[in-house]
C-alpha atoms as one frame of an Amber mdcrd trajectory, in Angstrom:
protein
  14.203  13.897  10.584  16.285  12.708   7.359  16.299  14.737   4.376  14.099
  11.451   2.438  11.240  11.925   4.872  11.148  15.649   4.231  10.815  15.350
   1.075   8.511  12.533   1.482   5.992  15.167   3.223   6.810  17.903   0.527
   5.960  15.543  -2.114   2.637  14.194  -0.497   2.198  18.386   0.467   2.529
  18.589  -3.586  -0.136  16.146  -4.138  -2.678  17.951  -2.269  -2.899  20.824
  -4.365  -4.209  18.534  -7.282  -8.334  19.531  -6.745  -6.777  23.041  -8.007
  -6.200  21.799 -11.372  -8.070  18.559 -12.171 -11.380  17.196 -13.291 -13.138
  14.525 -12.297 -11.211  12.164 -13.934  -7.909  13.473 -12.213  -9.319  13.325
  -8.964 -10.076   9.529  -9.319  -6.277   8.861 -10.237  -5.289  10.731  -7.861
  -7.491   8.814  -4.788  -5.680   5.707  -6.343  -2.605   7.064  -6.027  -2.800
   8.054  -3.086  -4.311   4.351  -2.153  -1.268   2.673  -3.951   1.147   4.905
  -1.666  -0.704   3.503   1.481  -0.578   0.385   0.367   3.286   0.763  -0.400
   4.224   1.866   2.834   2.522  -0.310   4.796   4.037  -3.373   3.520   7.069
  -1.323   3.807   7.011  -1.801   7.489   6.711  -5.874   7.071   8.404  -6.500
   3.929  10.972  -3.395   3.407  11.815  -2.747   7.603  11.701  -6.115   8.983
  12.344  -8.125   6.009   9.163 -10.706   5.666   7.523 -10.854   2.218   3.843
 -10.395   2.879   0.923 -11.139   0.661  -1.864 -10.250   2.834  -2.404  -7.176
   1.739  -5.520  -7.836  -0.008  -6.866  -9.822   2.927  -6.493  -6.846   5.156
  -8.084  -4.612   2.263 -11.388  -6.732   1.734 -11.525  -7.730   5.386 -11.639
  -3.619   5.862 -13.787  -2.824   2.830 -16.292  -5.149   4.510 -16.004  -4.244
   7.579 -16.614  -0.166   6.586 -19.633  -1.494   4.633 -21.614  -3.968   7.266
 -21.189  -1.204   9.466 -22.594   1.805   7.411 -25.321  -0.314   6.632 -26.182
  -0.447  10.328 -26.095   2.933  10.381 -22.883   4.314  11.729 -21.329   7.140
  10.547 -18.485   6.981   8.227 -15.580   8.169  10.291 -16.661   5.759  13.077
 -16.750   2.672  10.570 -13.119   3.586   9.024 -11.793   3.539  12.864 -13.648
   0.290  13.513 -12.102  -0.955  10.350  -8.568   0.296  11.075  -8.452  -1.483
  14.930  -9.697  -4.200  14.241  -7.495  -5.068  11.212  -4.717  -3.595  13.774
  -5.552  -6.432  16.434  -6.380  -9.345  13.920  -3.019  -8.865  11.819  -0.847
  -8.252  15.166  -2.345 -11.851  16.597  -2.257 -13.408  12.974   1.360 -12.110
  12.868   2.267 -13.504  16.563   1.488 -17.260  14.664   2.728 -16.634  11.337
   5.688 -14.731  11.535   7.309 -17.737  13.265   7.762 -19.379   9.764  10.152
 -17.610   7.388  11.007 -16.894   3.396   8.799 -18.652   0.934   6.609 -20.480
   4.029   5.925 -16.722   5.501   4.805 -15.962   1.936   2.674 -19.486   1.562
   1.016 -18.935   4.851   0.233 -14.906   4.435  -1.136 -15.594   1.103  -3.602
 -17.863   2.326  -5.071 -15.587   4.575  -6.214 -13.997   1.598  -8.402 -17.231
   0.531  -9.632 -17.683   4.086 -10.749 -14.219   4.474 -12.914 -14.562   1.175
 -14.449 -17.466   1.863 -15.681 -16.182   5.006 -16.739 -12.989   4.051 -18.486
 -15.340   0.866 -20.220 -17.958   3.372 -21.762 -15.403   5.829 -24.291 -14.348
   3.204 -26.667 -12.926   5.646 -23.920 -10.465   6.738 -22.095  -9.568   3.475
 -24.566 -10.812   0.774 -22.349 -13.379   0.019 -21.165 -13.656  -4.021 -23.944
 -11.320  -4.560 -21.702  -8.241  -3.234 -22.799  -5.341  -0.916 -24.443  -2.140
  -1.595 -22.545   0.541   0.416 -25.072   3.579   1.223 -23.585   7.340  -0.487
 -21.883   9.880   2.233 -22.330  13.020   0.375 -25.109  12.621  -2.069 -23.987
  15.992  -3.867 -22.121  16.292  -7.268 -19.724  13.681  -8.903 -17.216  16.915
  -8.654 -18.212  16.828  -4.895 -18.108  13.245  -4.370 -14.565  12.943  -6.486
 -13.107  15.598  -3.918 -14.267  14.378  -0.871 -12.539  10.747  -1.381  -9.482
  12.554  -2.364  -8.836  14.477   0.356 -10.042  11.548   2.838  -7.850   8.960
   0.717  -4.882  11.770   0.929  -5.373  12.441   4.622  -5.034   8.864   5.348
  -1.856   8.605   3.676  -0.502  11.903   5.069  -1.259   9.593   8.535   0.533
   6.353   7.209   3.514   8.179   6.263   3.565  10.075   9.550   3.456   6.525
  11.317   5.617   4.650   9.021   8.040   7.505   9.464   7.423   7.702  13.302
   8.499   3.782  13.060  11.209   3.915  10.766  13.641   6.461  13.480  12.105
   4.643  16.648  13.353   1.994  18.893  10.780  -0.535  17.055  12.157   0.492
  13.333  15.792  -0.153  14.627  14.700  -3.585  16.341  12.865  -4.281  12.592
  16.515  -3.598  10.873  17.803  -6.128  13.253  15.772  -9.000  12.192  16.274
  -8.229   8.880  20.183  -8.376   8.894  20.162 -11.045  11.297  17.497 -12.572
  13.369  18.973 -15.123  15.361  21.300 -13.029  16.478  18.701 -10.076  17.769
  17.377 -12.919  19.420  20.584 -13.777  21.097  21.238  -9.840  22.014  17.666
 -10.100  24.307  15.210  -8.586  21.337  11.440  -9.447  21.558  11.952 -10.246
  17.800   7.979 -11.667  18.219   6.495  -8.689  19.563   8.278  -6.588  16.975
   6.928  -8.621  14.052   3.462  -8.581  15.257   3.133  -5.030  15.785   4.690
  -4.587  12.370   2.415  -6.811  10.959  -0.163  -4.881  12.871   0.630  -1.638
  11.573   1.067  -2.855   8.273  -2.528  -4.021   7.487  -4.646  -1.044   9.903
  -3.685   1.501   7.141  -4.793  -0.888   4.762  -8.144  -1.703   6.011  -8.764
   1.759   6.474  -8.020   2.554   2.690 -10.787  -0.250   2.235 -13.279   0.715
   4.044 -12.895   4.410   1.709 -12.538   2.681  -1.540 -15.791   0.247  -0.191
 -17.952   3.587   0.979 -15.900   5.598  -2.793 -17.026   3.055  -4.932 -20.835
   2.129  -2.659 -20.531  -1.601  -4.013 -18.325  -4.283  -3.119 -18.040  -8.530
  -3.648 -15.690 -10.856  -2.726 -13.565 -11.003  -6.053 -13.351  -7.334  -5.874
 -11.700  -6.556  -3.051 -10.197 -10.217  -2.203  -8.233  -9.689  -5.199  -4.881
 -11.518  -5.362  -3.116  -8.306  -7.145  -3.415  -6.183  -4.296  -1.014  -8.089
  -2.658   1.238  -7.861  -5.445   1.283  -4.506  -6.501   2.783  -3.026  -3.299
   5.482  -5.155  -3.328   6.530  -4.535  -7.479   5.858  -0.686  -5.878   8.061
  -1.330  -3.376  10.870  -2.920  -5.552  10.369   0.151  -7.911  10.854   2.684
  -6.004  13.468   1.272  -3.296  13.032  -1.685  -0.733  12.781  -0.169   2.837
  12.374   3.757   1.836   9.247   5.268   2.947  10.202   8.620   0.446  11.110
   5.553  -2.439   8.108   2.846  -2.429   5.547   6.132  -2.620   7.730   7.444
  -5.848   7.370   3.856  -6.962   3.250   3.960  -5.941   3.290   7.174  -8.322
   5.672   5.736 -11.519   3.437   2.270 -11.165   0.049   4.017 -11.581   0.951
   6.131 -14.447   2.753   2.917 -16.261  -0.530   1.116 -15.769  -2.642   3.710
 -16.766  -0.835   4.409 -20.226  -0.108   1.252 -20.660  -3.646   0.605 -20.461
  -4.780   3.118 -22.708  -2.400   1.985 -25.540  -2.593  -1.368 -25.349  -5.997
  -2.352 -24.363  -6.051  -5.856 -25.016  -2.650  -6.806 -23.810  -2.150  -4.574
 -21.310  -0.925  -6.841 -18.682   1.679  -8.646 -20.401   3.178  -5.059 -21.528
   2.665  -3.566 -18.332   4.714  -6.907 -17.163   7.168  -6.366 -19.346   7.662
  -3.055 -18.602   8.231  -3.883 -15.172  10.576  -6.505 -15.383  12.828  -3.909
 -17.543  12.734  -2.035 -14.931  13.794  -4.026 -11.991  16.621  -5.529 -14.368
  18.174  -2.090 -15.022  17.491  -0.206 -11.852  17.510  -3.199  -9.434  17.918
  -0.580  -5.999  14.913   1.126  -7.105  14.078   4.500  -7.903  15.621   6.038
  -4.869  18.941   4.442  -5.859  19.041   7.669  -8.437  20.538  11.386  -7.654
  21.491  14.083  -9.747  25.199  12.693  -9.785  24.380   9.164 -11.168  22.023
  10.747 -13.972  24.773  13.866 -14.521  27.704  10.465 -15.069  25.132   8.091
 -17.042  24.016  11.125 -19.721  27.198  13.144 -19.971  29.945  10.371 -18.819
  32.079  12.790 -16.345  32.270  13.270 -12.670  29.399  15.621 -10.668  30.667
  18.299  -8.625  29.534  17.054  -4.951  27.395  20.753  -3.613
């Protein structure tokens, strides 16, 4: 195992301890964080390993969060509906991705961001199912204190990306990671060489929206109401990927450090600046990407050491 992936587990290790010394309020930014680093790895597998700029991330999310919900409110426990949630996004994306991932660039894009339309206007016709534009009521799991409530998420929204990295890092030094690396540099030419380059894209495809419709079906049963323009929406497809360019295209230790910088932008930026929070926030992130275009993991103790005090690191 690299040195980047054990640090990735230290740092994920690190986040655990948080119940220890937060509130409420902490607790809540730290289950998003922890659902921005899932979703930042898991495109990482389709977008960062293989290459393909995906925007179905929010498809996979609602079609999870949905999926979590219709089934508690049949009655099935909440560990049950999560793994429901998690195949069957697993199966759907791999023989979505089969189709899709035959186009390329900005028709790959086109394609996986419509998915994200179709998927709402399903889940928005079947109205005896998901209660339509009205949304979904989501029954409670614990029923006990909001301190209660705010830790159990946590820990089940931290477990589940403790799982994703283990996966995505499982992937990245496996024969399927090195096949994804392949058909990034060169596809044609894997093709030539005898690689399955469709079978590689549709389990990455695969594995990149499970984890996601997992973390949907917790934020559906965290937050115990959901509707279509919730969980359809279009910036959950778009956030991983600025997390992604933030931290480092392609680094599972990099796109979670870039999961971790975004939230905290967006949630001082949105405590300062209210009513134009976006277009700062935008801002903010363009600067960003124009000065540190690698990402975050492009930075060591040697580059910083040069940039502040203009003279050469000693190497350890």
């Amino acid at each position: 195992m690299t040195r980047t992936n054990i640090a990735l587990l230290v740092l994920i290790a690190f986040v655990a301890a948080l119940p220890l010394f937060g509130d409420a309020y902490a607790l809540r930014l730290g289950t998003m964080a922890c659902m921005y680093a899932i979703f930042a790895l898991s495109w990482n597998i389709v977008g960062g390993f293989a290459g393909y700029p995906s925007f179905a991330t929010a498809a996979f999310f609602g079609l999870g969060a949905y999926t979590t919900g219709i089934l508690m409110n049949k009655g099935v426990p909440l560990t049950l509906s999560l793994l429901g949630s998690l195949v069957l996004c697993l199966v759907l994306a791999a023989a979505l991705g089969a189709v899709l991932l035959r186009l390329r660039g900005h028709y790959f894009a086109i394609a996986s961001l419509s998915l994200v339309e179709v998927f709402r206007e399903l889940v928005n016709n079947a109205t005896d199912l998901t209660g339509g534009g009205m949304g979904l009521n989501i029954p409670l799991v614990s029923g006990s204190s909001v301190l209660s409530d705010a830790t159990f998420f946590f820990y089940a929204m931290w477990g589940l990306l403790l799982i994703t990295a283990l996966v995505v890092i499982a992937v990245s030094m496996s024969k399927l990671g090195f096949g994804l690396n392949c058909i990034r540099q060169n596809e044609t030419a894997s093709n030539m060489v005898g690689l399955n380059s469709t079978l590689y894209k549709a389990v990455a495809f695969g594995l990149s929206a499970c984890f996601v419709g997992a973390a949907g079906g917790l934020y559906a049963a965290w937050v115990h109401y959901i509707d279509p323009s919730d969980v359809f929406d279009i910036l959950y497809s778009v956030k991983p990927i600025v997390m992604a360019l933030m931290g480092g295209l392609g680094s599972p230790l990099g796109v979670v450090c870039g999961a971790f910088v975004y939230l905290g932008l967006e949630e001082v930026v949105w405590r300062n600046y209210i009513q134009i929070h976006s277009g700062v926030l935008g801002v903010l992130i363009i600067l960003l990407l124009l000065f540190l275009p690698h990402g975050l993991i492009s930075l060591h103790a040697g580059k910083v050491w040069r940039g502040l005090f203009g003279r050469k690191a000693k190497h350890v």
